[in-house]
Amino acid sequence: MIIVDRIREMQVLMHQCRREGKTIGFVPTMGYLHEGHAALIDRAREENDMVVVSIFVNPLQFGPNEDFARYPRDFARDRHIAEQRGVDVLFHPEAGEMYPGPLTVQAVVKARTDVLCGRSRPGHFDGVATVLIKLFHIVMPDRAYFGMKDAQQVAVVDGLIRDFNFPIELVPVPTVREDDGLAKSSRNVYLSPQERKEAPALYQALQAAAAAVEDGERSADAIRHLVKEHIEAHTHAEIDYVEVCSYPDLTPLETLHGTVLVAVAVRFASARLIDNVILRLPKAPRQEE
Ligand code: PAF
C-alpha cells in the first residue's frame, strides 16, 4: 500500500493509473475506520483495479460548537486496517495541504439541506461538498463509495456529481450494524456503557416504522409519532429530529409514497447519532406528485 500526503504526488500517481487503463474506486473517509468503512472498501475492491482511501478530518464541515478537535483519530490503526483490506493507495493530507489559505471559492449546497442534519448543522454540507470537489479532482475516480447511514450525504453527493458533471459513478453501500442493530459509526466510541445499551433503540424504532408501513400505515405523522415514542420510551437521548421524506429529493411527505426515507438523529450526553431506513412504496397517483 502506498501512503501519500501530498496533492501533487497523488495527482501524478492517479494520472499514471488512468494512463495504464486502470479503474479507480474511491472511498473518502475521516478515518477511525470501522466495519462500515471496511464494507465500502470491500465493495470498491470487488469493482475496481485500484482502491484509493482518503483519510482527512475536514474542518470545513464542522460547526463552531461541534466535535472537530475531539473527533477520534488513530492513523496507525487506520493504516493497518486499510492495508489488511487490500487498499492500494492511502491519501492522508494535512489540513495545511488541503487548505493552504482561505478559500477563494466555496461550494454552497442549494437543495436537499433544509431538512434532517442540514437543518441542525448549518454549513455542514457546504463543507462536505467543497472537500469532495477537491478530493474528486485529486483522485479522479471512476466510482465513489458512500455509506447509506448518512443518506442525506448520499443525496447531496448525487446532486454534486450530476450538477458538476463529474464522470463518477456514485455507489451507495448499505449500513453495517452491530449484532444488536446499532449502526456502526466512529462516534459510537463516545457512548457511555448505559448509552451504548440504549442506542439500539434507534434502529428498533425504525424497524417498527417499517413494519407499520408494511401493515398499511401511510401517514407520515403516525410514523414520526411511532418512532419518537419508541426512542423516548427506551433511551435518555434527546431527539434532534425524526423525519419522513422522499428519497433522494428529501422533500418532507405527509402521505407515504414512492421511495421514502425515515431518518432519526438523537443526542446522547456526548454523542450525536443518526440512522435511517429506506422504504419502497408504489408511486403516488399523478395529481398528488
Ligand atoms: O462521510 C464522511 O466521512 C465525510 O463527510 C466525507 C465524505 C469523507 C467528507 O469529508
mmCIF file of C-alpha atoms and ligand atoms in Angstrom:
data_model
loop_
_atom_site.group_PDB
_atom_site.id
_atom_site.type_symbol
_atom_site.label_atom_id
_atom_site.label_comp_id
_atom_site.label_asym_id
_atom_site.label_seq_id
_atom_site.Cartn_x
_atom_site.Cartn_y
_atom_site.Cartn_z
ATOM 1 C CA MET A 1 0.000 0.000 0.000
ATOM 2 C CA ILE A 2 1.292 3.436 -0.967
ATOM 3 C CA ILE A 3 0.754 6.265 1.529
ATOM 4 C CA VAL A 4 0.612 9.742 0.009
ATOM 5 C CA ASP A 5 0.272 13.029 1.859
ATOM 6 C CA ARG A 6 0.901 15.494 -0.997
ATOM 7 C CA ILE A 7 -1.760 16.505 -3.522
ATOM 8 C CA ARG A 8 0.679 16.843 -6.433
ATOM 9 C CA GLU A 9 2.127 13.384 -5.793
ATOM 10 C CA MET A 10 -1.384 11.940 -5.636
ATOM 11 C CA GLN A 11 -2.388 13.544 -8.945
ATOM 12 C CA VAL A 12 0.737 12.218 -10.693
ATOM 13 C CA LEU A 13 0.050 8.727 -9.357
ATOM 14 C CA MET A 14 -3.606 8.802 -10.361
ATOM 15 C CA HIS A 15 -2.786 10.096 -13.879
ATOM 16 C CA GLN A 16 -0.362 7.211 -14.227
ATOM 17 C CA CYS A 17 -3.063 4.689 -13.168
ATOM 18 C CA ARG A 18 -5.506 6.132 -15.676
ATOM 19 C CA ARG A 19 -2.890 6.042 -18.470
ATOM 20 C CA GLU A 20 -2.416 2.357 -17.659
ATOM 21 C CA GLY A 21 -6.189 1.899 -18.147
ATOM 22 C CA LYS A 22 -6.849 1.009 -14.506
ATOM 23 C CA THR A 23 -10.255 1.752 -12.980
ATOM 24 C CA ILE A 24 -10.173 3.644 -9.691
ATOM 25 C CA GLY A 25 -12.572 3.096 -6.777
ATOM 26 C CA PHE A 26 -12.515 5.848 -4.148
ATOM 27 C CA VAL A 27 -13.609 5.682 -0.504
ATOM 28 C CA PRO A 28 -13.441 9.146 1.113
ATOM 29 C CA THR A 29 -13.316 8.946 4.932
ATOM 30 C CA MET A 30 -12.445 10.963 8.007
ATOM 31 C CA GLY A 31 -10.566 7.986 9.430
ATOM 32 C CA TYR A 32 -11.095 5.989 12.608
ATOM 33 C CA LEU A 33 -12.088 3.195 10.252
ATOM 34 C CA HIS A 34 -14.727 0.666 11.320
ATOM 35 C CA GLU A 35 -16.605 -2.158 9.631
ATOM 36 C CA GLY A 36 -18.838 0.337 7.834
ATOM 37 C CA HIS A 37 -15.758 1.698 6.046
ATOM 38 C CA ALA A 38 -14.499 -1.848 5.528
ATOM 39 C CA ALA A 39 -17.729 -2.661 3.640
ATOM 40 C CA LEU A 40 -17.111 0.359 1.370
ATOM 41 C CA ILE A 41 -13.506 -0.716 0.787
ATOM 42 C CA ASP A 42 -14.517 -4.339 0.075
ATOM 43 C CA ARG A 43 -17.106 -3.210 -2.462
ATOM 44 C CA ALA A 44 -14.568 -0.883 -4.114
ATOM 45 C CA ARG A 45 -12.060 -3.764 -4.142
ATOM 46 C CA GLU A 46 -14.564 -6.006 -5.980
ATOM 47 C CA GLU A 47 -15.405 -3.429 -8.642
ATOM 48 C CA ASN A 48 -12.111 -1.657 -9.473
ATOM 49 C CA ASP A 49 -8.454 -2.275 -10.341
ATOM 50 C CA MET A 50 -7.236 0.307 -7.810
ATOM 51 C CA VAL A 51 -8.720 1.233 -4.442
ATOM 52 C CA VAL A 52 -7.946 4.656 -3.006
ATOM 53 C CA VAL A 53 -8.976 5.623 0.542
ATOM 54 C CA SER A 54 -8.618 9.172 1.806
ATOM 55 C CA ILE A 55 -8.353 9.988 5.494
ATOM 56 C CA PHE A 56 -8.940 13.638 6.201
ATOM 57 C CA VAL A 57 -10.879 15.156 9.085
ATOM 58 C CA ASN A 58 -12.319 18.061 7.140
ATOM 59 C CA PRO A 59 -12.514 21.179 9.357
ATOM 60 C CA LEU A 60 -14.909 22.868 6.894
ATOM 61 C CA GLN A 61 -17.774 20.504 7.671
ATOM 62 C CA PHE A 62 -17.755 21.013 11.458
ATOM 63 C CA GLY A 63 -19.685 23.858 13.076
ATOM 64 C CA PRO A 64 -18.021 26.034 15.762
ATOM 65 C CA ASN A 65 -19.604 24.006 18.596
ATOM 66 C CA GLU A 66 -19.108 20.595 17.023
ATOM 67 C CA ASP A 67 -16.562 17.869 17.710
ATOM 68 C CA PHE A 68 -13.769 18.691 15.211
ATOM 69 C CA ALA A 69 -10.999 18.901 17.835
ATOM 70 C CA ARG A 70 -12.011 15.716 19.619
ATOM 71 C CA TYR A 71 -13.108 13.735 16.539
ATOM 72 C CA PRO A 72 -11.379 10.352 17.065
ATOM 73 C CA ARG A 73 -8.113 9.950 15.142
ATOM 74 C CA ASP A 74 -5.728 6.971 15.018
ATOM 75 C CA PHE A 75 -3.676 6.891 11.847
ATOM 76 C CA ALA A 76 -1.551 3.848 12.819
ATOM 77 C CA ARG A 77 -4.694 1.771 13.342
ATOM 78 C CA ASP A 78 -6.335 3.087 10.155
ATOM 79 C CA ARG A 79 -3.211 2.322 8.120
ATOM 80 C CA HIS A 80 -3.223 -1.246 9.446
ATOM 81 C CA ILE A 81 -6.932 -1.756 8.634
ATOM 82 C CA ALA A 82 -6.533 -0.273 5.140
ATOM 83 C CA GLU A 83 -3.534 -2.487 4.427
ATOM 84 C CA GLN A 84 -5.357 -5.602 5.661
ATOM 85 C CA ARG A 85 -8.322 -4.751 3.462
ATOM 86 C CA GLY A 86 -6.184 -4.542 0.322
ATOM 87 C CA VAL A 87 -6.245 -0.770 -0.217
ATOM 88 C CA ASP A 88 -3.726 0.314 -2.881
ATOM 89 C CA VAL A 89 -3.331 3.993 -2.036
ATOM 90 C CA LEU A 90 -3.997 5.777 1.251
ATOM 91 C CA PHE A 91 -4.244 9.542 0.819
ATOM 92 C CA HIS A 92 -3.651 11.282 4.129
ATOM 93 C CA PRO A 93 -3.070 15.012 3.689
ATOM 94 C CA GLU A 94 -2.538 17.548 6.479
ATOM 95 C CA ALA A 95 -5.095 20.356 6.811
ATOM 96 C CA GLY A 96 -2.432 22.815 5.537
ATOM 97 C CA GLU A 97 -2.010 20.744 2.362
ATOM 98 C CA MET A 98 -5.761 20.724 1.618
ATOM 99 C CA TYR A 99 -6.398 24.319 2.725
ATOM 100 C CA PRO A 100 -3.114 26.264 2.440
ATOM 101 C CA GLY A 101 -5.013 29.552 2.860
ATOM 102 C CA PRO A 102 -8.554 30.884 2.957
ATOM 103 C CA LEU A 103 -10.614 29.534 0.034
ATOM 104 C CA THR A 104 -11.447 31.994 -2.733
ATOM 105 C CA VAL A 105 -14.333 29.816 -3.980
ATOM 106 C CA GLN A 106 -16.518 27.544 -1.904
ATOM 107 C CA ALA A 107 -19.461 25.223 -2.670
ATOM 108 C CA VAL A 108 -22.935 26.082 -1.382
ATOM 109 C CA VAL A 109 -25.427 23.225 -1.445
ATOM 110 C CA LYS A 110 -28.757 24.706 -2.575
ATOM 111 C CA ALA A 111 -31.123 21.752 -2.206
ATOM 112 C CA ARG A 112 -31.639 18.729 -0.003
ATOM 113 C CA THR A 113 -30.192 20.556 3.037
ATOM 114 C CA ASP A 114 -33.181 22.291 4.671
ATOM 115 C CA VAL A 115 -34.214 19.003 6.293
ATOM 116 C CA LEU A 116 -32.584 16.352 8.505
ATOM 117 C CA CYS A 117 -28.976 17.112 9.543
ATOM 118 C CA GLY A 118 -28.769 20.080 7.166
ATOM 119 C CA ARG A 119 -31.207 21.953 9.394
ATOM 120 C CA SER A 120 -29.359 21.386 12.672
ATOM 121 C CA ARG A 121 -25.848 21.588 11.126
ATOM 122 C CA PRO A 122 -25.870 24.774 9.008
ATOM 123 C CA GLY A 123 -22.957 24.848 6.548
ATOM 124 C CA HIS A 124 -22.102 21.187 7.135
ATOM 125 C CA PHE A 125 -22.951 20.015 3.617
ATOM 126 C CA ASP A 126 -21.237 23.051 2.051
ATOM 127 C CA GLY A 127 -18.066 21.815 3.772
ATOM 128 C CA VAL A 128 -18.675 18.240 2.617
ATOM 129 C CA ALA A 129 -19.298 19.352 -0.992
ATOM 130 C CA THR A 130 -16.225 21.602 -1.000
ATOM 131 C CA VAL A 131 -13.855 18.908 0.219
ATOM 132 C CA LEU A 132 -15.368 16.341 -2.149
ATOM 133 C CA ILE A 133 -14.890 18.632 -5.166
ATOM 134 C CA LYS A 134 -11.219 18.854 -4.173
ATOM 135 C CA LEU A 135 -10.884 15.119 -3.497
ATOM 136 C CA PHE A 136 -12.651 14.145 -6.748
ATOM 137 C CA HIS A 137 -10.220 16.348 -8.704
ATOM 138 C CA ILE A 138 -7.238 14.931 -6.842
ATOM 139 C CA VAL A 139 -8.214 11.243 -7.050
ATOM 140 C CA MET A 140 -10.159 11.274 -10.374
ATOM 141 C CA PRO A 141 -12.041 8.071 -9.519
ATOM 142 C CA ASP A 142 -14.377 6.065 -11.744
ATOM 143 C CA ARG A 143 -16.561 5.164 -8.762
ATOM 144 C CA ALA A 144 -17.004 6.724 -5.300
ATOM 145 C CA TYR A 145 -18.394 4.749 -2.356
ATOM 146 C CA PHE A 146 -20.563 6.226 0.411
ATOM 147 C CA GLY A 147 -22.408 4.594 3.300
ATOM 148 C CA MET A 148 -26.197 4.861 3.433
ATOM 149 C CA LYS A 149 -26.042 5.584 7.183
ATOM 150 C CA ASP A 150 -25.670 9.185 6.092
ATOM 151 C CA ALA A 151 -28.447 9.028 3.488
ATOM 152 C CA GLN A 152 -28.600 12.815 3.234
ATOM 153 C CA GLN A 153 -24.888 12.934 2.380
ATOM 154 C CA VAL A 154 -25.505 10.362 -0.390
ATOM 155 C CA ALA A 155 -28.369 12.528 -1.730
ATOM 156 C CA VAL A 156 -26.183 15.664 -1.636
ATOM 157 C CA VAL A 157 -23.276 13.876 -3.365
ATOM 158 C CA ASP A 158 -25.711 12.590 -6.009
ATOM 159 C CA GLY A 159 -26.646 16.236 -6.732
ATOM 160 C CA LEU A 160 -22.994 17.364 -6.696
ATOM 161 C CA ILE A 161 -21.932 14.686 -9.190
ATOM 162 C CA ARG A 162 -24.834 15.497 -11.544
ATOM 163 C CA ASP A 163 -24.616 19.300 -11.287
ATOM 164 C CA PHE A 164 -20.852 19.449 -11.817
ATOM 165 C CA ASN A 165 -20.696 16.631 -14.396
ATOM 166 C CA PHE A 166 -18.139 14.579 -12.531
ATOM 167 C CA PRO A 167 -17.615 11.411 -14.604
ATOM 168 C CA ILE A 168 -18.009 9.386 -11.420
ATOM 169 C CA GLU A 169 -20.465 6.627 -10.552
ATOM 170 C CA LEU A 170 -21.868 7.101 -7.044
ATOM 171 C CA VAL A 171 -22.134 3.757 -5.249
ATOM 172 C CA PRO A 172 -24.302 3.828 -2.086
ATOM 173 C CA VAL A 173 -23.487 0.943 0.275
ATOM 174 C CA PRO A 174 -25.957 -0.392 2.903
ATOM 175 C CA THR A 175 -25.365 0.498 6.564
ATOM 176 C CA VAL A 176 -23.297 -2.024 8.537
ATOM 177 C CA ARG A 177 -24.705 -2.763 12.002
ATOM 178 C CA GLU A 178 -23.594 -4.245 15.298
ATOM 179 C CA ASP A 179 -25.330 -7.532 16.240
ATOM 180 C CA ASP A 180 -27.898 -5.575 18.258
ATOM 181 C CA GLY A 181 -28.714 -3.324 15.273
ATOM 182 C CA LEU A 182 -26.757 -0.186 16.225
ATOM 183 C CA ALA A 183 -25.332 1.387 13.053
ATOM 184 C CA LYS A 184 -21.513 1.314 13.052
ATOM 185 C CA SER A 185 -20.086 4.802 13.500
ATOM 186 C CA SER A 186 -16.770 6.360 14.522
ATOM 187 C CA ARG A 187 -18.789 8.333 17.091
ATOM 188 C CA ASN A 188 -20.035 5.199 18.911
ATOM 189 C CA VAL A 189 -16.799 5.297 20.980
ATOM 190 C CA TYR A 190 -18.184 8.368 22.764
ATOM 191 C CA LEU A 191 -21.153 6.430 24.204
ATOM 192 C CA SER A 192 -21.176 5.579 27.919
ATOM 193 C CA PRO A 193 -21.953 1.903 28.726
ATOM 194 C CA GLN A 194 -25.565 2.853 29.584
ATOM 195 C CA GLU A 195 -25.962 4.876 26.351
ATOM 196 C CA ARG A 196 -24.471 2.011 24.359
ATOM 197 C CA LYS A 197 -27.180 -0.246 25.843
ATOM 198 C CA GLU A 198 -29.889 2.227 24.855
ATOM 199 C CA ALA A 199 -28.589 3.150 21.395
ATOM 200 C CA PRO A 200 -30.017 0.106 19.505
ATOM 201 C CA ALA A 201 -33.474 1.593 20.211
ATOM 202 C CA LEU A 202 -32.917 3.896 17.213
ATOM 203 C CA TYR A 203 -32.880 1.024 14.756
ATOM 204 C CA GLN A 204 -35.656 -0.807 16.630
ATOM 205 C CA ALA A 205 -37.809 2.315 16.245
ATOM 206 C CA LEU A 206 -37.042 2.464 12.509
ATOM 207 C CA GLN A 207 -37.849 -1.216 12.127
ATOM 208 C CA ALA A 208 -41.154 -0.674 13.939
ATOM 209 C CA ALA A 209 -41.856 2.123 11.432
ATOM 210 C CA ALA A 210 -41.033 -0.196 8.523
ATOM 211 C CA ALA A 211 -43.355 -2.865 9.973
ATOM 212 C CA ALA A 212 -46.191 -0.341 10.366
ATOM 213 C CA VAL A 213 -45.768 0.731 6.731
ATOM 214 C CA GLU A 214 -45.737 -2.921 5.689
ATOM 215 C CA ASP A 215 -49.065 -3.259 7.541
ATOM 216 C CA GLY A 216 -50.525 -0.386 5.516
ATOM 217 C CA GLU A 217 -49.726 2.780 7.531
ATOM 218 C CA ARG A 218 -49.263 5.709 5.094
ATOM 219 C CA SER A 219 -49.389 8.751 7.409
ATOM 220 C CA ALA A 220 -46.001 10.428 7.929
ATOM 221 C CA ASP A 221 -47.301 11.914 11.204
ATOM 222 C CA ALA A 222 -48.175 8.467 12.531
ATOM 223 C CA ILE A 223 -44.735 7.125 11.555
ATOM 224 C CA ARG A 224 -42.931 10.076 13.181
ATOM 225 C CA HIS A 225 -45.006 9.640 16.322
ATOM 226 C CA LEU A 226 -44.311 5.902 16.496
ATOM 227 C CA VAL A 227 -40.516 6.397 16.089
ATOM 228 C CA LYS A 228 -40.410 9.222 18.684
ATOM 229 C CA GLU A 229 -42.423 7.238 21.205
ATOM 230 C CA HIS A 230 -40.157 4.219 20.902
ATOM 231 C CA ILE A 231 -36.960 6.256 21.315
ATOM 232 C CA GLU A 232 -38.370 8.257 24.240
ATOM 233 C CA ALA A 233 -39.524 5.076 25.981
ATOM 234 C CA HIS A 234 -36.183 3.274 25.604
ATOM 235 C CA THR A 235 -33.443 5.939 25.825
ATOM 236 C CA HIS A 236 -32.441 9.077 27.725
ATOM 237 C CA ALA A 237 -31.370 10.677 24.444
ATOM 238 C CA GLU A 238 -32.742 13.994 23.270
ATOM 239 C CA ILE A 239 -34.378 13.667 19.859
ATOM 240 C CA ASP A 240 -32.904 16.070 17.317
ATOM 241 C CA TYR A 241 -35.288 15.025 14.532
ATOM 242 C CA VAL A 242 -37.483 12.252 13.210
ATOM 243 C CA GLU A 243 -38.270 12.959 9.570
ATOM 244 C CA VAL A 244 -40.131 11.248 6.767
ATOM 245 C CA CYS A 245 -39.239 12.440 3.270
ATOM 246 C CA SER A 246 -38.927 11.387 -0.341
ATOM 247 C CA TYR A 247 -35.591 9.981 -1.438
ATOM 248 C CA PRO A 248 -33.272 11.227 -2.910
ATOM 249 C CA ASP A 249 -35.069 14.608 -3.253
ATOM 250 C CA LEU A 250 -35.616 14.880 0.518
ATOM 251 C CA THR A 251 -38.995 16.593 0.244
ATOM 252 C CA PRO A 252 -40.958 16.219 3.510
ATOM 253 C CA LEU A 253 -44.009 13.971 2.956
ATOM 254 C CA GLU A 254 -47.458 13.924 4.533
ATOM 255 C CA THR A 255 -48.548 10.710 2.835
ATOM 256 C CA LEU A 256 -46.008 7.996 2.148
ATOM 257 C CA HIS A 257 -45.449 7.021 -1.487
ATOM 258 C CA GLY A 258 -42.544 6.202 -3.784
ATOM 259 C CA THR A 259 -39.075 5.832 -2.237
ATOM 260 C CA VAL A 260 -39.289 7.083 1.345
ATOM 261 C CA LEU A 261 -36.566 7.875 3.856
ATOM 262 C CA VAL A 262 -37.385 7.634 7.551
ATOM 263 C CA ALA A 263 -34.457 9.197 9.388
ATOM 264 C CA VAL A 264 -33.599 9.980 13.008
ATOM 265 C CA ALA A 265 -30.908 11.892 14.858
ATOM 266 C CA VAL A 266 -30.561 11.901 18.638
ATOM 267 C CA ARG A 267 -28.183 13.473 21.109
ATOM 268 C CA PHE A 268 -26.774 11.422 23.938
ATOM 269 C CA ALA A 269 -24.634 13.253 26.520
ATOM 270 C CA SER A 270 -21.504 13.155 24.362
ATOM 271 C CA ALA A 271 -22.513 11.715 21.003
ATOM 272 C CA ARG A 272 -24.982 12.613 18.316
ATOM 273 C CA LEU A 273 -26.169 9.504 16.447
ATOM 274 C CA ILE A 274 -28.052 9.206 13.161
ATOM 275 C CA ASP A 275 -29.782 6.289 11.473
ATOM 276 C CA ASN A 276 -32.389 5.681 8.783
ATOM 277 C CA VAL A 277 -34.327 3.185 6.701
ATOM 278 C CA ILE A 278 -35.397 3.456 3.077
ATOM 279 C CA LEU A 279 -38.851 2.096 2.228
ATOM 280 C CA ARG A 280 -40.025 1.405 -1.294
ATOM 281 C CA LEU A 281 -43.743 2.029 -1.874
ATOM 282 C CA PRO A 282 -45.842 2.430 -5.004
ATOM 283 C CA LYS A 283 -45.657 5.923 -6.555
ATOM 284 C CA ALA A 284 -48.483 8.391 -5.797
ATOM 285 C CA PRO A 285 -51.174 8.927 -8.427
ATOM 286 C CA ARG A 286 -50.097 11.781 -10.767
ATOM 287 C CA GLN A 287 -52.203 14.608 -9.217
ATOM 288 C CA GLU A 288 -50.596 14.092 -5.771
ATOM 289 C CA GLU A 289 -46.981 14.242 -7.038
HETATM 290 O O1 PAF B 1 -18.688 10.803 5.495
HETATM 291 C C1 PAF B 1 -17.577 11.305 5.794
HETATM 292 O O2 PAF B 1 -16.758 10.704 6.490
HETATM 293 C C2 PAF B 1 -17.249 12.704 5.305
HETATM 294 O O3 PAF B 1 -18.377 13.517 5.288
HETATM 295 C C3 PAF B 1 -16.538 12.731 3.930
HETATM 296 C C4 PAF B 1 -17.450 12.190 2.838
HETATM 297 C C5 PAF B 1 -15.274 11.914 3.997
HETATM 298 C C6 PAF B 1 -16.172 14.163 3.544
HETATM 299 O O4 PAF B 1 -15.290 14.728 4.467
#
